[in-house]
Amino acid sequence: MRQTGPDPASTDHLTDSIEALLPALEAFLRFEGPDPAGRRSAWYPLLDRPLPARGSGREAVLAEMRDLLIPYGLRIGHPGFSGWVTTAPSTVATAADLAQTVVAAQRWWATSGNLVDTVAMRWLVELLGFPPSFGGVYTGGGSTANLLGIGAARQHAGERLGIDVSRDGLDGIPDPRVYASTETHHVVGRALGVLGMGRANLRSIATDADGRIDLGLLEAALDEDAAAGRTAVAIVGCAGDVNTGVVDPLDDLARIARERGTWLHVDGAYGGFGLLDDRVRDLFGDVTAYDSFAIDPHKWMAAPVGTGAVIVRDEEILARAFAIETGAYDRERDREPTMGDLPSPFLELGHGTPDMGVDFSTPARGVAVWAILSEIGAEGMRARVTRHLDCARRVAERARGSDELELLIEPVLSICCFRFRPPGVADEATLDDLNERVLDAVRARGRTVTSSTRVGGRFAIRPCFINPRTGLDDADALVDEVLAVGRELAGRH
Ligand SMILES: Cc1ncc(COP(=O)(O)O)c(C=O)c1O
């Protein structure tokens, strides 16, 4: 039937609608009782419905959210959750996300969202200790932030050979290569694939005894490739690798990059906020020597998932790397922003441009960062990071002090890798199997949920503390759970 009246979607009743969800959201965030989400038979069939030909209306949809979507959500904000590198947003960040959705989508236009996004980037640059000449752009996450940093490196490598890669492609750049340690997150390899350089052209360099990129092997690889006429596009350093939190020797990487005229990209998606803790600040070296830096406010800063950022020394290279032609429909992009008063914000764009990334339509992701920093300030972030490093150190201390636990690597940031190792069990395969079962059983009990990795080939239980709700008691609870479950399973072994 032809629609002549008002649109079928409601565009009013915002208060009613949000209020209808709030009790369920508050209940979810109390994380009471056993986690119901595992009982899939209770909710899969109800949510997995065919496309409705006719809508059921606002109230029915809200009821479904209240009764199904919310209660069966993922409890990554639970204080006992220390898995992977993820957490739930803080209250102000959640509220900022809602406000931004309503008023600040399409961040390029010269409205409050655009300005706040710009201010939030300036604050992030300052918080992390970069000089004000550095700039950047918010992205959907660390994956895109790394893509943009390496994209800028690719542009830089081309320009050194007189080629505008963004316009003319990679022809003319002989065998582009990127160098990173074996511990580097796989999104870096994917970035090479997306950027047309090929995942196979990521040269993975083994790590030294401390888990840091082996500088001798790196230089040997660079020499070998230079002799073969290949192009060093970038060296990628880990500022907190995802497995163990190890920080590569970034000052050395900066020196090597400078000597060879190549680019230093640093992946601080997880560990970048470690810059705020003076006990480990020196590990990060001189940040002014970085060419680009990926950082994820949706990790340690507890911004809503979907908030990453890339910070660069030279925004112009980033803009050339991701240049986009102006369409006939968006003539405002050709105008220089005046930043003066306007009769309408639709007359010109604000700060930043869609050339600085791969998004065109995009939310003002920086609004959440601005709200978080407005609420807790630089000192609040510093206190959180310090507390979380303390949590990792607490787990390490307890592992060292127990004859049933083994610390697999000294924690550097807020990750601590350890395992259950009852006296008398030395066989590695048995220990791997036992620890896998310990991890599953700990998760099943629900008091704490964490994740795993491998350290030196061994299966490791790997808490990563970034959760604003998590403190030292939760770190202790995790160790207690591992011991309790481990003893039970080892008894049956
Ligand atoms: C070191 C590191 N780099 C990159 C990423 C990818 O970031 P995102 O998941 O935000 O895309 C992660 C995710 O955990 C990470 O820990």
Short mmCIF file of C-alpha atoms and ligand atoms in Angstrom, two decimals:
data_model
loop_
_atom_site.label_atom_id
_atom_site.label_comp_id
_atom_site.label_asym_id
_atom_site.label_seq_id
_atom_site.Cartn_x
_atom_site.Cartn_y
_atom_site.Cartn_z
CA MET A 1 0.00 0.00 0.00
CA ARG A 2 1.28 3.45 -0.85
CA GLN A 3 2.30 5.41 2.26
CA THR A 4 0.81 8.89 2.33
CA GLY A 5 0.67 9.67 6.02
CA PRO A 6 3.50 10.03 8.55
CA ASP A 7 6.44 7.66 8.45
CA PRO A 8 5.83 4.28 10.14
CA ALA A 9 8.94 4.72 12.28
CA SER A 10 8.31 6.67 15.45
CA THR A 11 10.50 9.72 15.79
CA ASP A 12 9.09 10.87 19.11
CA HIS A 13 8.66 9.20 22.54
CA LEU A 14 12.40 9.22 23.17
CA THR A 15 11.99 9.55 26.93
CA ASP A 16 9.42 6.73 27.13
CA SER A 17 11.56 4.52 24.95
CA ILE A 18 14.80 5.00 26.83
CA GLU A 19 13.01 4.77 30.16
CA ALA A 20 11.42 1.51 29.09
CA LEU A 21 14.87 -0.01 28.74
CA LEU A 22 16.58 1.49 31.76
CA PRO A 23 15.47 -1.03 34.43
CA ALA A 24 16.64 -3.91 32.24
CA LEU A 25 19.93 -2.17 31.52
CA GLU A 26 20.47 -1.42 35.20
CA ALA A 27 19.66 -5.06 36.06
CA PHE A 28 22.09 -6.26 33.41
CA LEU A 29 24.83 -4.08 34.85
CA ARG A 30 24.35 -5.58 38.32
CA PHE A 31 25.56 -8.88 36.84
CA GLU A 32 23.60 -10.82 39.44
CA GLY A 33 23.22 -14.59 39.46
CA PRO A 34 24.54 -17.05 36.92
CA ASP A 35 25.09 -15.64 33.44
CA PRO A 36 21.93 -16.63 31.52
CA ALA A 37 23.36 -15.99 28.04
CA GLY A 38 24.80 -19.49 27.76
CA ARG A 39 21.28 -20.98 27.84
CA ARG A 40 20.76 -20.38 24.16
CA SER A 41 17.59 -22.41 23.87
CA ALA A 42 15.90 -19.67 25.93
CA TRP A 43 16.56 -16.89 23.50
CA TYR A 44 18.00 -17.99 20.14
CA PRO A 45 14.65 -19.12 18.71
CA LEU A 46 12.92 -15.96 19.91
CA LEU A 47 15.40 -13.54 18.37
CA ASP A 48 16.17 -15.48 15.19
CA ARG A 49 12.99 -14.61 13.33
CA PRO A 50 12.23 -14.24 9.63
CA LEU A 51 12.08 -10.74 8.15
CA PRO A 52 8.76 -9.24 9.22
CA ALA A 53 6.62 -8.02 6.35
CA ARG A 54 4.72 -5.79 8.72
CA GLY A 55 6.40 -4.17 11.68
CA SER A 56 5.23 -4.86 15.22
CA GLY A 57 5.58 -1.26 16.35
CA ARG A 58 7.79 0.63 18.79
CA GLU A 59 6.48 -0.82 22.02
CA ALA A 60 6.82 -4.43 20.90
CA VAL A 61 10.39 -3.84 19.74
CA LEU A 62 11.28 -2.19 23.02
CA ALA A 63 9.79 -5.14 24.89
CA GLU A 64 11.96 -7.51 22.87
CA MET A 65 15.02 -5.47 23.68
CA ARG A 66 14.07 -5.39 27.36
CA ASP A 67 13.29 -9.12 27.60
CA LEU A 68 15.79 -10.67 25.21
CA LEU A 69 18.51 -8.44 23.79
CA ILE A 70 19.53 -6.91 27.11
CA PRO A 71 19.35 -9.82 29.58
CA TYR A 72 21.20 -12.16 27.23
CA GLY A 73 23.97 -9.67 26.45
CA LEU A 74 27.69 -10.18 26.98
CA ARG A 75 28.94 -9.45 30.50
CA ILE A 76 32.25 -7.87 29.57
CA GLY A 77 31.69 -5.12 32.10
CA HIS A 78 31.50 -7.59 35.03
CA PRO A 79 34.18 -6.67 37.58
CA GLY A 80 35.50 -10.23 37.36
CA PHE A 81 35.88 -10.03 33.58
CA SER A 82 39.48 -9.70 32.42
CA GLY A 83 39.37 -11.49 29.06
CA TRP A 84 40.97 -10.54 25.74
CA VAL A 85 41.31 -6.72 25.61
CA THR A 86 37.77 -5.52 25.96
CA THR A 87 35.37 -4.03 28.47
CA ALA A 88 32.03 -2.24 28.68
CA PRO A 89 31.71 1.54 28.57
CA SER A 90 31.48 3.60 31.74
CA THR A 91 28.21 5.42 32.49
CA VAL A 92 29.20 8.79 31.09
CA ALA A 93 30.60 7.09 27.97
CA THR A 94 27.30 5.27 27.47
CA ALA A 95 25.34 8.49 27.89
CA ALA A 96 27.70 10.28 25.50
CA ASP A 97 27.12 7.57 22.92
CA LEU A 98 23.38 8.13 23.10
CA ALA A 99 23.72 11.92 22.92
CA GLN A 100 26.13 11.68 20.00
CA THR A 101 23.79 9.34 18.14
CA VAL A 102 20.96 11.82 18.48
CA VAL A 103 22.80 15.06 17.71
CA ALA A 104 26.28 14.49 16.35
CA ALA A 105 26.27 11.86 13.62
CA GLN A 106 28.09 13.13 10.52
CA ARG A 107 30.91 14.62 12.48
CA TRP A 108 32.38 16.67 9.66
CA TRP A 109 29.77 19.39 9.82
CA ALA A 110 30.59 22.48 11.88
CA THR A 111 28.46 21.71 14.92
CA SER A 112 29.13 20.81 18.54
CA GLY A 113 29.92 17.20 17.61
CA ASN A 114 32.64 18.28 15.20
CA LEU A 115 34.21 20.64 17.69
CA VAL A 116 34.04 18.17 20.57
CA ASP A 117 35.55 15.48 18.35
CA THR A 118 38.41 17.86 17.52
CA VAL A 119 38.90 18.85 21.15
CA ALA A 120 38.85 15.17 22.14
CA MET A 121 41.64 14.44 19.66
CA ARG A 122 43.69 17.32 21.02
CA TRP A 123 43.14 16.04 24.57
CA LEU A 124 44.12 12.50 23.61
CA VAL A 125 47.31 13.77 21.94
CA GLU A 126 48.15 15.76 25.06
CA LEU A 127 47.18 13.00 27.51
CA LEU A 128 49.59 10.59 25.86
CA GLY A 129 52.40 13.13 25.80
CA PHE A 130 52.58 13.87 22.06
CA PRO A 131 53.41 17.45 21.06
CA PRO A 132 50.48 19.62 19.90
CA SER A 133 51.79 19.48 16.32
CA PHE A 134 50.65 15.83 16.19
CA GLY A 135 47.05 15.19 15.15
CA GLY A 136 44.83 12.37 14.11
CA VAL A 137 41.40 10.99 13.63
CA TYR A 138 39.02 8.73 15.50
CA THR A 139 38.34 5.37 13.87
CA GLY A 140 36.11 2.36 14.39
CA GLY A 141 38.83 0.59 16.40
CA GLY A 142 42.44 -0.49 16.54
CA SER A 143 42.13 -2.46 13.34
CA THR A 144 41.30 0.64 11.31
CA ALA A 145 43.73 2.78 13.30
CA ASN A 146 46.56 0.44 12.30
CA LEU A 147 45.29 0.41 8.72
CA LEU A 148 45.44 4.20 8.58
CA GLY A 149 48.90 4.40 10.15
CA ILE A 150 50.30 1.84 7.72
CA GLY A 151 48.42 3.51 4.87
CA ALA A 152 50.20 6.76 5.71
CA ALA A 153 53.49 4.81 5.73
CA ARG A 154 52.71 3.43 2.29
CA GLN A 155 52.04 6.94 1.00
CA HIS A 156 55.31 8.12 2.54
CA ALA A 157 57.26 5.27 0.90
CA GLY A 158 55.75 6.16 -2.47
CA GLU A 159 56.42 9.87 -2.14
CA ARG A 160 60.09 9.16 -1.42
CA LEU A 161 60.15 7.56 -4.89
CA GLY A 162 58.09 10.34 -6.47
CA ILE A 163 54.88 8.27 -6.57
CA ASP A 164 51.47 9.25 -5.23
CA VAL A 165 50.33 5.76 -4.22
CA SER A 166 46.87 6.87 -3.23
CA ARG A 167 46.28 8.18 -6.76
CA ASP A 168 48.42 5.94 -8.94
CA GLY A 169 48.73 2.68 -7.04
CA LEU A 170 51.68 0.65 -5.91
CA ASP A 171 53.35 0.11 -9.30
CA GLY A 172 56.77 1.63 -9.08
CA ILE A 173 57.35 0.67 -5.46
CA PRO A 174 59.55 -2.40 -5.65
CA ASP A 175 58.47 -5.20 -3.29
CA PRO A 176 57.02 -3.23 -0.40
CA ARG A 177 57.75 -4.79 2.99
CA VAL A 178 56.61 -4.09 6.55
CA TYR A 179 58.55 -5.41 9.55
CA ALA A 180 57.01 -6.40 12.87
CA SER A 181 57.55 -8.93 15.63
CA THR A 182 55.86 -12.31 15.58
CA GLU A 183 53.73 -11.10 18.51
CA THR A 184 52.16 -8.29 16.49
CA HIS A 185 48.37 -8.36 16.26
CA HIS A 186 47.07 -9.97 13.08
CA VAL A 187 45.20 -6.82 12.09
CA VAL A 188 48.60 -5.48 10.95
CA GLY A 189 48.95 -8.28 8.40
CA ARG A 190 45.39 -7.68 7.26
CA ALA A 191 46.16 -3.99 6.82
CA LEU A 192 48.86 -4.96 4.32
CA GLY A 193 46.31 -7.08 2.49
CA VAL A 194 43.78 -4.26 2.35
CA LEU A 195 46.43 -1.76 1.29
CA GLY A 196 47.44 -3.94 -1.67
CA MET A 197 50.86 -4.78 -0.29
CA GLY A 198 49.92 -8.37 0.55
CA ARG A 199 49.89 -10.11 3.91
CA ALA A 200 52.87 -12.22 2.83
CA ASN A 201 54.94 -9.04 2.70
CA LEU A 202 54.78 -8.62 6.44
CA ARG A 203 58.18 -9.85 7.59
CA SER A 204 57.62 -11.35 11.01
CA ILE A 205 60.70 -10.96 13.13
CA ALA A 206 61.27 -13.35 16.02
CA THR A 207 61.43 -11.98 19.55
CA ASP A 208 64.29 -12.03 22.02
CA ALA A 209 64.26 -13.74 25.41
CA ASP A 210 62.09 -10.91 26.81
CA GLY A 211 59.48 -11.22 24.07
CA ARG A 212 60.59 -8.00 22.35
CA ILE A 213 61.37 -7.77 18.65
CA ASP A 214 64.92 -9.03 18.10
CA LEU A 215 66.83 -6.00 16.84
CA GLY A 216 69.65 -8.03 15.30
CA LEU A 217 67.19 -10.09 13.26
CA LEU A 218 65.29 -6.96 12.28
CA GLU A 219 68.41 -5.23 10.97
CA ALA A 220 69.47 -8.40 9.15
CA ALA A 221 66.06 -8.59 7.46
CA LEU A 222 66.22 -4.91 6.49
CA ASP A 223 69.75 -5.39 5.09
CA GLU A 224 68.75 -8.46 3.15
CA ASP A 225 65.72 -6.74 1.64
CA ALA A 226 67.65 -3.56 0.84
CA ALA A 227 70.30 -5.63 -0.96
CA ALA A 228 67.54 -7.35 -2.96
CA GLY A 229 66.08 -3.95 -3.94
CA ARG A 230 62.94 -4.27 -1.80
CA THR A 231 61.24 -1.27 -0.21
CA ALA A 232 61.01 -0.90 3.56
CA VAL A 233 57.60 0.75 3.96
CA ALA A 234 57.39 0.65 7.76
CA ILE A 235 58.64 -0.86 10.95
CA VAL A 236 55.78 -1.65 13.31
CA GLY A 237 56.47 -1.64 17.04
CA CYS A 238 54.21 -3.09 19.72
CA ALA A 239 53.42 -0.78 22.60
CA GLY A 240 51.88 -3.60 24.59
CA ASP A 241 51.54 -6.76 22.56
CA VAL A 242 48.18 -8.43 22.77
CA ASN A 243 49.49 -11.72 24.16
CA THR A 244 51.72 -10.64 27.02
CA GLY A 245 51.74 -6.82 27.07
CA VAL A 246 55.42 -6.64 26.17
CA VAL A 247 56.59 -3.30 24.77
CA ASP A 248 59.11 -3.42 21.92
CA PRO A 249 62.32 -1.33 22.22
CA LEU A 250 60.65 1.65 20.60
CA ASP A 251 63.59 4.05 20.84
CA ASP A 252 65.75 1.53 18.97
CA LEU A 253 63.03 1.02 16.37
CA ALA A 254 62.81 4.80 15.93
CA ARG A 255 66.57 5.03 15.43
CA ILE A 256 66.57 2.17 12.90
CA ALA A 257 63.61 3.67 11.05
CA ARG A 258 65.32 7.07 10.92
CA GLU A 259 68.64 5.64 9.72
CA ARG A 260 66.85 3.84 6.89
CA GLY A 261 64.48 6.63 6.00
CA THR A 262 61.48 4.45 6.75
CA TRP A 263 58.36 4.94 8.86
CA LEU A 264 57.80 3.94 12.47
CA HIS A 265 54.25 2.90 13.21
CA VAL A 266 53.49 1.93 16.80
CA ASP A 267 50.53 -0.24 17.73
CA GLY A 268 49.41 0.96 21.14
CA ALA A 269 45.79 -0.15 20.63
CA TYR A 270 45.89 -1.99 23.95
CA GLY A 271 48.97 -0.78 25.79
CA GLY A 272 49.25 2.84 24.69
CA PHE A 273 47.66 4.11 27.88
CA GLY A 274 50.59 2.54 29.73
CA LEU A 275 52.25 5.87 28.89
CA LEU A 276 50.36 7.24 31.89
CA ASP A 277 52.11 5.10 34.49
CA ASP A 278 55.51 6.55 35.41
CA ARG A 279 56.74 3.12 36.47
CA VAL A 280 56.72 1.98 32.83
CA ARG A 281 56.71 5.27 30.92
CA ASP A 282 60.35 4.92 29.83
CA LEU A 283 59.59 1.70 27.96
CA PHE A 284 57.71 3.75 25.38
CA GLY A 285 60.73 5.92 24.59
CA ASP A 286 60.41 9.26 22.85
CA VAL A 287 56.89 9.45 21.42
CA THR A 288 57.88 12.38 19.23
CA ALA A 289 59.92 9.89 17.20
CA TYR A 290 56.80 7.90 16.23
CA ASP A 291 55.36 8.61 12.79
CA SER A 292 52.01 7.07 13.59
CA PHE A 293 50.39 5.52 16.64
CA ALA A 294 47.26 3.40 16.98
CA ILE A 295 45.34 3.70 20.26
CA ASP A 296 41.97 2.30 21.30
CA PRO A 297 39.85 4.40 23.65
CA HIS A 298 37.37 1.51 23.56
CA LYS A 299 39.85 -0.60 25.47
CA TRP A 300 41.49 0.92 28.57
CA MET A 301 39.50 4.15 28.41
CA ALA A 302 36.19 2.24 28.43
CA ALA A 303 34.70 4.20 25.54
CA PRO A 304 31.92 2.39 23.64
CA VAL A 305 33.21 -0.33 21.33
CA GLY A 306 33.72 1.35 17.99
CA THR A 307 36.13 4.02 19.28
CA GLY A 308 39.72 3.79 18.07
CA ALA A 309 42.15 6.49 17.04
CA VAL A 310 45.26 7.03 14.98
CA ILE A 311 47.68 9.78 15.95
CA VAL A 312 50.19 10.96 13.37
CA ARG A 313 53.13 13.32 13.24
CA ASP A 314 51.94 14.78 9.92
CA GLU A 315 48.22 14.96 9.24
CA GLU A 316 48.96 16.05 5.68
CA ILE A 317 50.46 12.67 4.74
CA LEU A 318 47.44 10.93 6.25
CA ALA A 319 45.18 13.18 4.19
CA ARG A 320 47.13 12.47 1.01
CA ALA A 321 47.07 8.73 1.76
CA PHE A 322 43.29 8.69 2.11
CA ALA A 323 42.41 11.48 -0.29
CA ILE A 324 38.90 11.29 -1.70
CA GLU A 325 37.64 13.27 -4.66
CA THR A 326 34.88 15.76 -3.99
CA GLY A 327 31.53 14.61 -5.35
CA ALA A 328 29.27 16.93 -7.29
CA TYR A 329 26.88 16.70 -4.35
CA ASP A 330 29.31 17.85 -1.65
CA ARG A 331 30.65 21.20 -2.84
CA GLU A 332 31.17 22.36 0.78
CA ARG A 333 34.24 20.14 0.92
CA ASP A 334 36.01 22.51 -1.46
CA ARG A 335 35.61 25.45 0.89
CA GLU A 336 38.15 26.53 3.44
CA PRO A 337 36.50 26.52 6.87
CA THR A 338 36.28 30.05 8.25
CA MET A 339 35.31 29.03 11.76
CA GLY A 340 33.40 32.30 12.05
CA ASP A 341 29.71 32.68 12.85
CA LEU A 342 27.44 31.31 10.15
CA PRO A 343 23.74 31.75 9.41
CA SER A 344 23.60 27.93 9.17
CA PRO A 345 26.06 25.15 10.11
CA PHE A 346 25.23 23.53 6.78
CA LEU A 347 27.20 26.17 4.92
CA GLU A 348 30.61 24.71 5.63
CA LEU A 349 32.39 21.75 7.18
CA GLY A 350 34.22 21.97 10.49
CA HIS A 351 37.68 20.73 11.45
CA GLY A 352 39.00 17.55 9.91
CA THR A 353 37.96 15.98 6.66
CA PRO A 354 36.85 12.60 5.34
CA ASP A 355 40.33 12.41 3.72
CA MET A 356 41.79 11.37 7.03
CA GLY A 357 40.41 7.87 7.09
CA VAL A 358 38.26 5.34 5.31
CA ASP A 359 34.89 6.56 6.59
CA PHE A 360 32.76 9.13 4.88
CA SER A 361 29.56 9.17 6.90
CA THR A 362 30.73 8.75 10.44
CA PRO A 363 29.72 9.34 14.04
CA ALA A 364 31.57 11.83 16.23
CA ARG A 365 33.42 9.07 18.10
CA GLY A 366 35.45 11.59 20.06
CA VAL A 367 32.35 12.69 21.98
CA ALA A 368 32.69 9.69 24.30
CA VAL A 369 36.41 10.37 24.81
CA TRP A 370 35.64 14.00 25.60
CA ALA A 371 32.95 12.94 28.09
CA ILE A 372 35.23 10.40 29.79
CA LEU A 373 38.11 12.85 30.13
CA SER A 374 35.74 15.57 31.27
CA GLU A 375 34.44 13.27 33.99
CA ILE A 376 37.68 11.79 35.35
CA GLY A 377 40.42 13.98 33.90
CA ALA A 378 43.92 12.90 33.04
CA GLU A 379 44.43 11.96 36.69
CA GLY A 380 41.47 9.58 36.64
CA MET A 381 42.88 7.75 33.63
CA ARG A 382 46.28 7.63 35.28
CA ALA A 383 44.78 6.17 38.46
CA ARG A 384 42.93 3.48 36.47
CA VAL A 385 46.03 2.43 34.53
CA THR A 386 48.12 2.35 37.71
CA ARG A 387 45.51 0.22 39.50
CA HIS A 388 45.41 -2.22 36.61
CA LEU A 389 49.18 -2.57 36.48
CA ASP A 390 48.95 -3.28 40.19
CA CYS A 391 46.38 -6.01 39.47
CA ALA A 392 48.76 -7.75 37.04
CA ARG A 393 51.58 -7.42 39.54
CA ARG A 394 49.36 -8.88 42.27
CA VAL A 395 48.62 -11.96 40.16
CA ALA A 396 52.35 -12.32 39.44
CA GLU A 397 53.21 -12.00 43.10
CA ARG A 398 50.70 -14.67 44.06
CA ALA A 399 51.90 -16.97 41.28
CA ARG A 400 55.50 -16.55 42.42
CA GLY A 401 54.50 -17.26 46.00
CA SER A 402 52.56 -20.47 45.30
CA ASP A 403 53.95 -23.93 44.59
CA GLU A 404 50.79 -24.69 42.60
CA LEU A 405 51.10 -21.76 40.20
CA GLU A 406 53.74 -20.73 37.69
CA LEU A 407 54.36 -17.24 36.37
CA LEU A 408 55.12 -17.64 32.66
CA ILE A 409 56.40 -14.12 31.99
CA GLU A 410 56.92 -11.12 34.23
CA PRO A 411 54.03 -8.67 33.61
CA VAL A 412 55.01 -5.45 31.85
CA LEU A 413 51.65 -3.67 31.68
CA SER A 414 48.29 -5.02 32.87
CA ILE A 415 48.48 -8.55 31.43
CA CYS A 416 49.78 -11.40 33.57
CA CYS A 417 50.37 -14.85 32.03
CA PHE A 418 50.48 -17.74 34.48
CA ARG A 419 49.29 -21.31 34.80
CA PHE A 420 48.19 -23.87 37.31
CA ARG A 421 51.02 -26.30 37.93
CA PRO A 422 50.47 -28.76 40.74
CA PRO A 423 53.63 -30.19 42.29
CA GLY A 424 54.79 -33.32 40.51
CA VAL A 425 53.19 -32.56 37.12
CA ALA A 426 55.90 -31.65 34.61
CA ASP A 427 54.66 -33.02 31.31
CA GLU A 428 53.89 -30.03 29.05
CA ALA A 429 51.03 -31.66 27.17
CA THR A 430 49.38 -32.63 30.47
CA LEU A 431 49.81 -29.09 31.81
CA ASP A 432 48.38 -27.55 28.62
CA ASP A 433 45.37 -29.82 28.79
CA LEU A 434 44.86 -29.24 32.51
CA ASN A 435 45.04 -25.46 32.14
CA GLU A 436 42.61 -25.44 29.23
CA ARG A 437 40.17 -27.28 31.43
CA VAL A 438 40.88 -24.98 34.36
CA LEU A 439 40.11 -21.96 32.21
CA ASP A 440 36.82 -23.41 30.95
CA ALA A 441 35.79 -24.41 34.47
CA VAL A 442 36.66 -20.98 35.89
CA ARG A 443 34.51 -19.36 33.20
CA ALA A 444 31.67 -21.78 33.86
CA ARG A 445 31.63 -20.84 37.57
CA GLY A 446 31.05 -17.22 36.57
CA ARG A 447 32.80 -15.33 39.38
CA THR A 448 35.66 -14.44 37.05
CA VAL A 449 36.04 -14.74 33.29
CA THR A 450 39.41 -14.47 31.62
CA SER A 451 41.20 -15.63 28.48
CA SER A 452 44.32 -17.48 27.39
CA THR A 453 47.36 -17.29 25.17
CA ARG A 454 50.56 -19.23 24.61
CA VAL A 455 53.85 -18.18 26.12
CA GLY A 456 56.90 -20.03 24.83
CA GLY A 457 54.50 -22.61 23.42
CA ARG A 458 52.81 -23.18 26.79
CA PHE A 459 49.12 -22.66 27.40
CA ALA A 460 48.78 -19.63 29.67
CA ILE A 461 45.87 -18.18 31.62
CA ARG A 462 45.97 -14.54 30.64
CA PRO A 463 44.02 -11.87 32.52
CA CYS A 464 44.24 -8.43 30.93
CA PHE A 465 43.09 -5.76 33.38
CA ILE A 466 41.49 -2.73 31.70
CA ASN A 467 37.99 -2.87 33.17
CA PRO A 468 37.01 0.29 35.12
CA ARG A 469 34.98 -1.88 37.53
CA THR A 470 37.92 -4.16 38.31
CA GLY A 471 40.23 -3.79 41.29
CA LEU A 472 42.75 -5.80 43.28
CA ASP A 473 40.03 -7.94 44.92
CA ASP A 474 39.01 -9.18 41.49
CA ALA A 475 42.62 -10.03 40.64
CA ASP A 476 42.77 -12.02 43.87
CA ALA A 477 39.44 -13.67 43.12
CA LEU A 478 40.76 -14.86 39.76
CA VAL A 479 43.79 -16.48 41.37
CA ASP A 480 41.55 -18.05 44.04
CA GLU A 481 39.27 -19.44 41.35
CA VAL A 482 42.18 -20.91 39.38
CA LEU A 483 43.52 -22.55 42.51
CA ALA A 484 40.13 -23.91 43.57
CA VAL A 485 39.26 -25.28 40.16
CA GLY A 486 42.78 -26.50 39.47
CA ARG A 487 42.90 -28.48 42.71
CA GLU A 488 39.56 -30.05 41.93
CA LEU A 489 40.57 -31.03 38.39
CA ALA A 490 44.06 -32.14 39.32
CA GLY A 491 42.55 -34.40 41.97
CA ARG A 492 40.65 -36.17 39.21
CA HIS A 493 43.57 -36.12 36.81
C1 LIG B 1 47.63 -4.70 20.23
C2 LIG B 1 46.34 -4.69 19.47
N1 LIG B 1 46.30 -4.17 18.23
C3 LIG B 1 45.16 -4.14 17.51
C4 LIG B 1 43.99 -4.66 18.01
C5 LIG B 1 42.73 -4.60 17.18
O1 LIG B 1 41.92 -3.61 17.72
P1 LIG B 1 40.34 -3.59 17.49
O2 LIG B 1 39.84 -4.86 18.09
O3 LIG B 1 39.90 -2.38 18.22
O4 LIG B 1 40.10 -3.49 16.03
C6 LIG B 1 43.98 -5.21 19.29
C7 LIG B 1 42.75 -5.79 19.85
O5 LIG B 1 42.77 -6.39 20.89
C8 LIG B 1 45.18 -5.21 20.05
O6 LIG B 1 45.22 -5.70 21.29
#
